Amino acid sequence: ALAPRCGWVLPGLEQRLAVPAVVSPAAARPYGADAKPAKKDAKRTRQEKVKEKTPPRRRPLMTKPVDDVYLTWLYRRPSYELEQAVGMLKKFQELDFTHPKQFVYINVFLDMALQKKKKVDPFSSSVTLPHRFTDEVNKVLVFTENTQEAEVAREHGAAIVGGVELIKWILEDEIQADFYVAVPAIISKLIPLRNKLKRKYPSTRRNSLGSDIPKMLQFFRECHEYAVEDESIIKTRIARLDMPTEHIIANLKTIIHDICTFKPSNFDPIVKRLVIRSSTSEGLLLNLDGILPQVEKVEEKDAVDEDQQKPAQESVSS
């Protein structure tokens, strides 16, 4: 406003000094609504650039190392035949001077997937091993109200025998057992224990409900129990390292064959990876050939034979 009175004005100063009478809110806030779409567009372009980036090419893993010292992550993990792996575990024990009667363990990694989004529920099972590796005997409780059956149960090694009076003590954790066996006459009175015992509740499917008490006791006192952990892993011991190699192999195959029964044979095998180790050794990845049970798909062969016979029959009839 003072520049015209002084009589001189710099070129372009009038435009700079000229102030509009009304200033719109959008012009007064240059980082207002117009700036938001720009930010969104910038985020979109960044996301698109991230998507367009090709994943880094990983160097293919090599098969066998040449030197004695090497980086393990550069090579594929070697897999061994079962008999070879057991021999290596025995050799590790001799070289390391560790306890010769240490336990042998397996880690079984499972493929629980079924069709679509269905999968095998985590399970537990008991199996009789062909070669026992421990003197430990499981604690078995027998439910019966028959005095003669109670005497038979005690004679065959039952740890606890009783009737309905045991329900209260079990619910209050005063009595605990490894396995619970019952006769059919009392099973209807044990319903209050269903949620407490869960998988150990007596049932015919688990062979813990029946009339042959000596047979059930013999099985559950000496059986080996395993269960799925973390939804897809089984970790269990199978033998002692000082046992003959063929005994260790027989115990391992017995457990693996029992695990395979929990998934239908028309799907991929439930056992995805198998690792064997001792208490003090590293884990050895096993080659599954010869360990998994051989399943013959007879139904598919029959279907193929039928399809081949149909055209022949049609040509004859025509």
PDB file of N, CA, C and O in Angstrom, residues 120-127 180 182 187 194 197-210 216 219-220 226 258 261-262:
ATOM      1  N   VAL A 120      -7.181 -84.175   9.353  1.00  0.00           N
ATOM      2  CA  VAL A 120      -7.254 -85.193  10.401  1.00  0.00           C
ATOM      3  C   VAL A 120      -7.110 -84.514  11.756  1.00  0.00           C
ATOM      4  O   VAL A 120      -6.205 -83.690  11.966  1.00  0.00           O
ATOM      5  N   ASP A 121      -7.996 -84.829  12.667  1.00  0.00           N
ATOM      6  CA  ASP A 121      -7.911 -84.264  14.015  1.00  0.00           C
ATOM      7  C   ASP A 121      -6.726 -84.868  14.766  1.00  0.00           C
ATOM      8  O   ASP A 121      -6.390 -86.042  14.563  1.00  0.00           O
ATOM      9  N   PRO A 122      -6.071 -84.082  15.627  1.00  0.00           N
ATOM     10  CA  PRO A 122      -4.978 -84.636  16.439  1.00  0.00           C
ATOM     11  C   PRO A 122      -5.460 -85.856  17.233  1.00  0.00           C
ATOM     12  O   PRO A 122      -6.554 -85.862  17.782  1.00  0.00           O
ATOM     13  N   PHE A 123      -4.646 -86.879  17.288  1.00  0.00           N
ATOM     14  CA  PHE A 123      -5.067 -88.144  17.864  1.00  0.00           C
ATOM     15  C   PHE A 123      -3.994 -88.691  18.790  1.00  0.00           C
ATOM     16  O   PHE A 123      -2.851 -88.223  18.814  1.00  0.00           O
ATOM     17  N   SER A 124      -4.377 -89.694  19.546  1.00  0.00           N
ATOM     18  CA  SER A 124      -3.446 -90.462  20.372  1.00  0.00           C
ATOM     19  C   SER A 124      -3.793 -91.939  20.206  1.00  0.00           C
ATOM     20  O   SER A 124      -4.934 -92.289  19.892  1.00  0.00           O
ATOM     21  N   SER A 125      -2.825 -92.787  20.449  1.00  0.00           N
ATOM     22  CA  SER A 125      -3.054 -94.221  20.256  1.00  0.00           C
ATOM     23  C   SER A 125      -2.112 -95.017  21.145  1.00  0.00           C
ATOM     24  O   SER A 125      -1.111 -94.500  21.647  1.00  0.00           O
ATOM     25  N   SER A 126      -2.469 -96.273  21.314  1.00  0.00           N
ATOM     26  CA  SER A 126      -1.649 -97.200  22.094  1.00  0.00           C
ATOM     27  C   SER A 126      -1.399 -98.437  21.245  1.00  0.00           C
ATOM     28  O   SER A 126      -2.304 -98.916  20.559  1.00  0.00           O
ATOM     29  N   VAL A 127      -0.190 -98.940  21.303  1.00  0.00           N
ATOM     30  CA  VAL A 127       0.185-100.075  20.478  1.00  0.00           C
ATOM     31  C   VAL A 127       1.120-100.984  21.276  1.00  0.00           C
ATOM     32  O   VAL A 127       1.897-100.511  22.122  1.00  0.00           O
ATOM     33  N   TYR A 180      -7.877 -96.363  31.794  1.00  0.00           N
ATOM     34  CA  TYR A 180      -9.113 -96.683  32.502  1.00  0.00           C
ATOM     35  C   TYR A 180      -9.888 -97.714  31.674  1.00  0.00           C
ATOM     36  O   TYR A 180     -10.149 -97.508  30.495  1.00  0.00           O
ATOM     37  N   ALA A 182     -13.273-100.544  31.615  1.00  0.00           N
ATOM     38  CA  ALA A 182     -14.586-100.767  32.215  1.00  0.00           C
ATOM     39  C   ALA A 182     -15.285-101.930  31.535  1.00  0.00           C
ATOM     40  O   ALA A 182     -14.998-102.269  30.381  1.00  0.00           O
ATOM     41  N   ILE A 187     -20.822 -98.923  32.318  1.00  0.00           N
ATOM     42  CA  ILE A 187     -20.443 -97.782  31.510  1.00  0.00           C
ATOM     43  C   ILE A 187     -21.477 -96.657  31.540  1.00  0.00           C
ATOM     44  O   ILE A 187     -21.138 -95.466  31.482  1.00  0.00           O
ATOM     45  N   ARG A 194     -16.854 -88.389  31.556  1.00  0.00           N
ATOM     46  CA  ARG A 194     -16.530 -88.261  30.139  1.00  0.00           C
ATOM     47  C   ARG A 194     -15.652 -87.031  29.871  1.00  0.00           C
ATOM     48  O   ARG A 194     -14.642 -87.115  29.168  1.00  0.00           O
ATOM     49  N   LEU A 197     -12.016 -87.501  31.742  1.00  0.00           N
ATOM     50  CA  LEU A 197     -11.070 -88.455  31.170  1.00  0.00           C
ATOM     51  C   LEU A 197     -10.790 -88.196  29.696  1.00  0.00           C
ATOM     52  O   LEU A 197      -9.729 -88.580  29.188  1.00  0.00           O
ATOM     53  N   LYS A 198     -11.754 -87.595  28.974  1.00  0.00           N
ATOM     54  CA  LYS A 198     -11.606 -87.267  27.558  1.00  0.00           C
ATOM     55  C   LYS A 198     -11.202 -88.501  26.748  1.00  0.00           C
ATOM     56  O   LYS A 198     -11.948 -89.456  26.654  1.00  0.00           O
ATOM     57  N   ARG A 199     -10.000 -88.509  26.166  1.00  0.00           N
ATOM     58  CA  ARG A 199      -9.592 -89.621  25.301  1.00  0.00           C
ATOM     59  C   ARG A 199      -9.378 -90.930  26.063  1.00  0.00           C
ATOM     60  O   ARG A 199      -9.377 -92.000  25.448  1.00  0.00           O
ATOM     61  N   LYS A 200      -9.204 -90.849  27.371  1.00  0.00           N
ATOM     62  CA  LYS A 200      -8.987 -92.065  28.155  1.00  0.00           C
ATOM     63  C   LYS A 200     -10.292 -92.659  28.692  1.00  0.00           C
ATOM     64  O   LYS A 200     -10.263 -93.647  29.429  1.00  0.00           O
ATOM     65  N   TYR A 201     -11.415 -92.049  28.311  1.00  0.00           N
ATOM     66  CA  TYR A 201     -12.707 -92.597  28.726  1.00  0.00           C
ATOM     67  C   TYR A 201     -12.911 -93.964  28.069  1.00  0.00           C
ATOM     68  O   TYR A 201     -12.658 -94.128  26.875  1.00  0.00           O
ATOM     69  N   PRO A 202     -13.347 -94.977  28.819  1.00  0.00           N
ATOM     70  CA  PRO A 202     -13.473 -96.328  28.244  1.00  0.00           C
ATOM     71  C   PRO A 202     -14.395 -96.355  27.026  1.00  0.00           C
ATOM     72  O   PRO A 202     -15.497 -95.784  27.044  1.00  0.00           O
ATOM     73  N   SER A 203     -13.940 -97.009  25.963  1.00  0.00           N
ATOM     74  CA  SER A 203     -14.734 -97.125  24.738  1.00  0.00           C
ATOM     75  C   SER A 203     -14.299 -98.379  23.991  1.00  0.00           C
ATOM     76  O   SER A 203     -13.158 -98.833  24.115  1.00  0.00           O
ATOM     77  N   THR A 204     -15.225 -98.916  23.211  1.00  0.00           N
ATOM     78  CA  THR A 204     -14.921-100.111  22.427  1.00  0.00           C
ATOM     79  C   THR A 204     -13.929 -99.807  21.307  1.00  0.00           C
ATOM     80  O   THR A 204     -13.158-100.677  20.903  1.00  0.00           O
ATOM     81  N   ARG A 205     -13.940 -98.561  20.818  1.00  0.00           N
ATOM     82  CA  ARG A 205     -13.021 -98.198  19.738  1.00  0.00           C
ATOM     83  C   ARG A 205     -11.575 -98.262  20.209  1.00  0.00           C
ATOM     84  O   ARG A 205     -10.674 -98.586  19.430  1.00  0.00           O
ATOM     85  N   ARG A 206     -11.346 -97.942  21.462  1.00  0.00           N
ATOM     86  CA  ARG A 206      -9.988 -97.997  22.026  1.00  0.00           C
ATOM     87  C   ARG A 206      -9.714 -99.335  22.714  1.00  0.00           C
ATOM     88  O   ARG A 206      -8.686 -99.473  23.385  1.00  0.00           O
ATOM     89  N   ASN A 207     -10.654-100.268  22.624  1.00  0.00           N
ATOM     90  CA  ASN A 207     -10.504-101.594  23.237  1.00  0.00           C
ATOM     91  C   ASN A 207     -10.381-101.528  24.756  1.00  0.00           C
ATOM     92  O   ASN A 207      -9.779-102.416  25.374  1.00  0.00           O
ATOM     93  N   SER A 208     -10.946-100.458  25.352  1.00  0.00           N
ATOM     94  CA  SER A 208     -10.905-100.324  26.815  1.00  0.00           C
ATOM     95  C   SER A 208     -12.262-100.570  27.453  1.00  0.00           C
ATOM     96  O   SER A 208     -12.441-100.333  28.643  1.00  0.00           O
ATOM     97  N   LEU A 209     -13.227-101.022  26.647  1.00  0.00           N
ATOM     98  CA  LEU A 209     -14.551-101.379  27.142  1.00  0.00           C
ATOM     99  C   LEU A 209     -14.881-102.780  26.642  1.00  0.00           C
ATOM    100  O   LEU A 209     -14.974-103.014  25.425  1.00  0.00           O
ATOM    101  N   GLY A 210     -15.034-103.710  27.569  1.00  0.00           N
ATOM    102  CA  GLY A 210     -15.304-105.093  27.171  1.00  0.00           C
ATOM    103  C   GLY A 210     -15.429-105.995  28.378  1.00  0.00           C
ATOM    104  O   GLY A 210     -15.269-105.566  29.534  1.00  0.00           O
ATOM    105  N   MET A 216      -7.711-107.149  28.340  1.00  0.00           N
ATOM    106  CA  MET A 216      -7.559-105.692  28.368  1.00  0.00           C
ATOM    107  C   MET A 216      -6.423-105.267  29.286  1.00  0.00           C
ATOM    108  O   MET A 216      -5.644-104.363  28.963  1.00  0.00           O
ATOM    109  N   PHE A 219      -2.985-105.896  27.699  1.00  0.00           N
ATOM    110  CA  PHE A 219      -2.648-104.914  26.671  1.00  0.00           C
ATOM    111  C   PHE A 219      -2.257-103.570  27.275  1.00  0.00           C
ATOM    112  O   PHE A 219      -1.192-103.018  26.964  1.00  0.00           O
ATOM    113  N   PHE A 220      -3.088-103.025  28.153  1.00  0.00           N
ATOM    114  CA  PHE A 220      -2.867-101.666  28.642  1.00  0.00           C
ATOM    115  C   PHE A 220      -1.739-101.582  29.668  1.00  0.00           C
ATOM    116  O   PHE A 220      -1.155-100.509  29.845  1.00  0.00           O
ATOM    117  N   TYR A 226       1.385 -92.996  22.365  1.00  0.00           N
ATOM    118  CA  TYR A 226       1.941 -91.806  21.713  1.00  0.00           C
ATOM    119  C   TYR A 226       0.791 -90.873  21.354  1.00  0.00           C
ATOM    120  O   TYR A 226      -0.377 -91.289  21.321  1.00  0.00           O
ATOM    121  N   ASP A 258       0.940 -98.098  12.629  1.00  0.00           N
ATOM    122  CA  ASP A 258      -0.235 -97.724  13.404  1.00  0.00           C
ATOM    123  C   ASP A 258      -0.624 -96.270  13.121  1.00  0.00           C
ATOM    124  O   ASP A 258      -1.817 -95.948  13.039  1.00  0.00           O
ATOM    125  N   THR A 261      -2.760 -95.660   9.952  1.00  0.00           N
ATOM    126  CA  THR A 261      -4.167 -96.068   9.940  1.00  0.00           C
ATOM    127  C   THR A 261      -5.115 -94.910  10.211  1.00  0.00           C
ATOM    128  O   THR A 261      -6.331 -95.055  10.034  1.00  0.00           O
ATOM    129  N   PHE A 262      -4.601 -93.758  10.637  1.00  0.00           N
ATOM    130  CA  PHE A 262      -5.461 -92.632  10.986  1.00  0.00           C
ATOM    131  C   PHE A 262      -5.780 -91.738   9.785  1.00  0.00           C
ATOM    132  O   PHE A 262      -6.459 -90.729   9.948  1.00  0.00           O
TER     133      PHE A 262
END
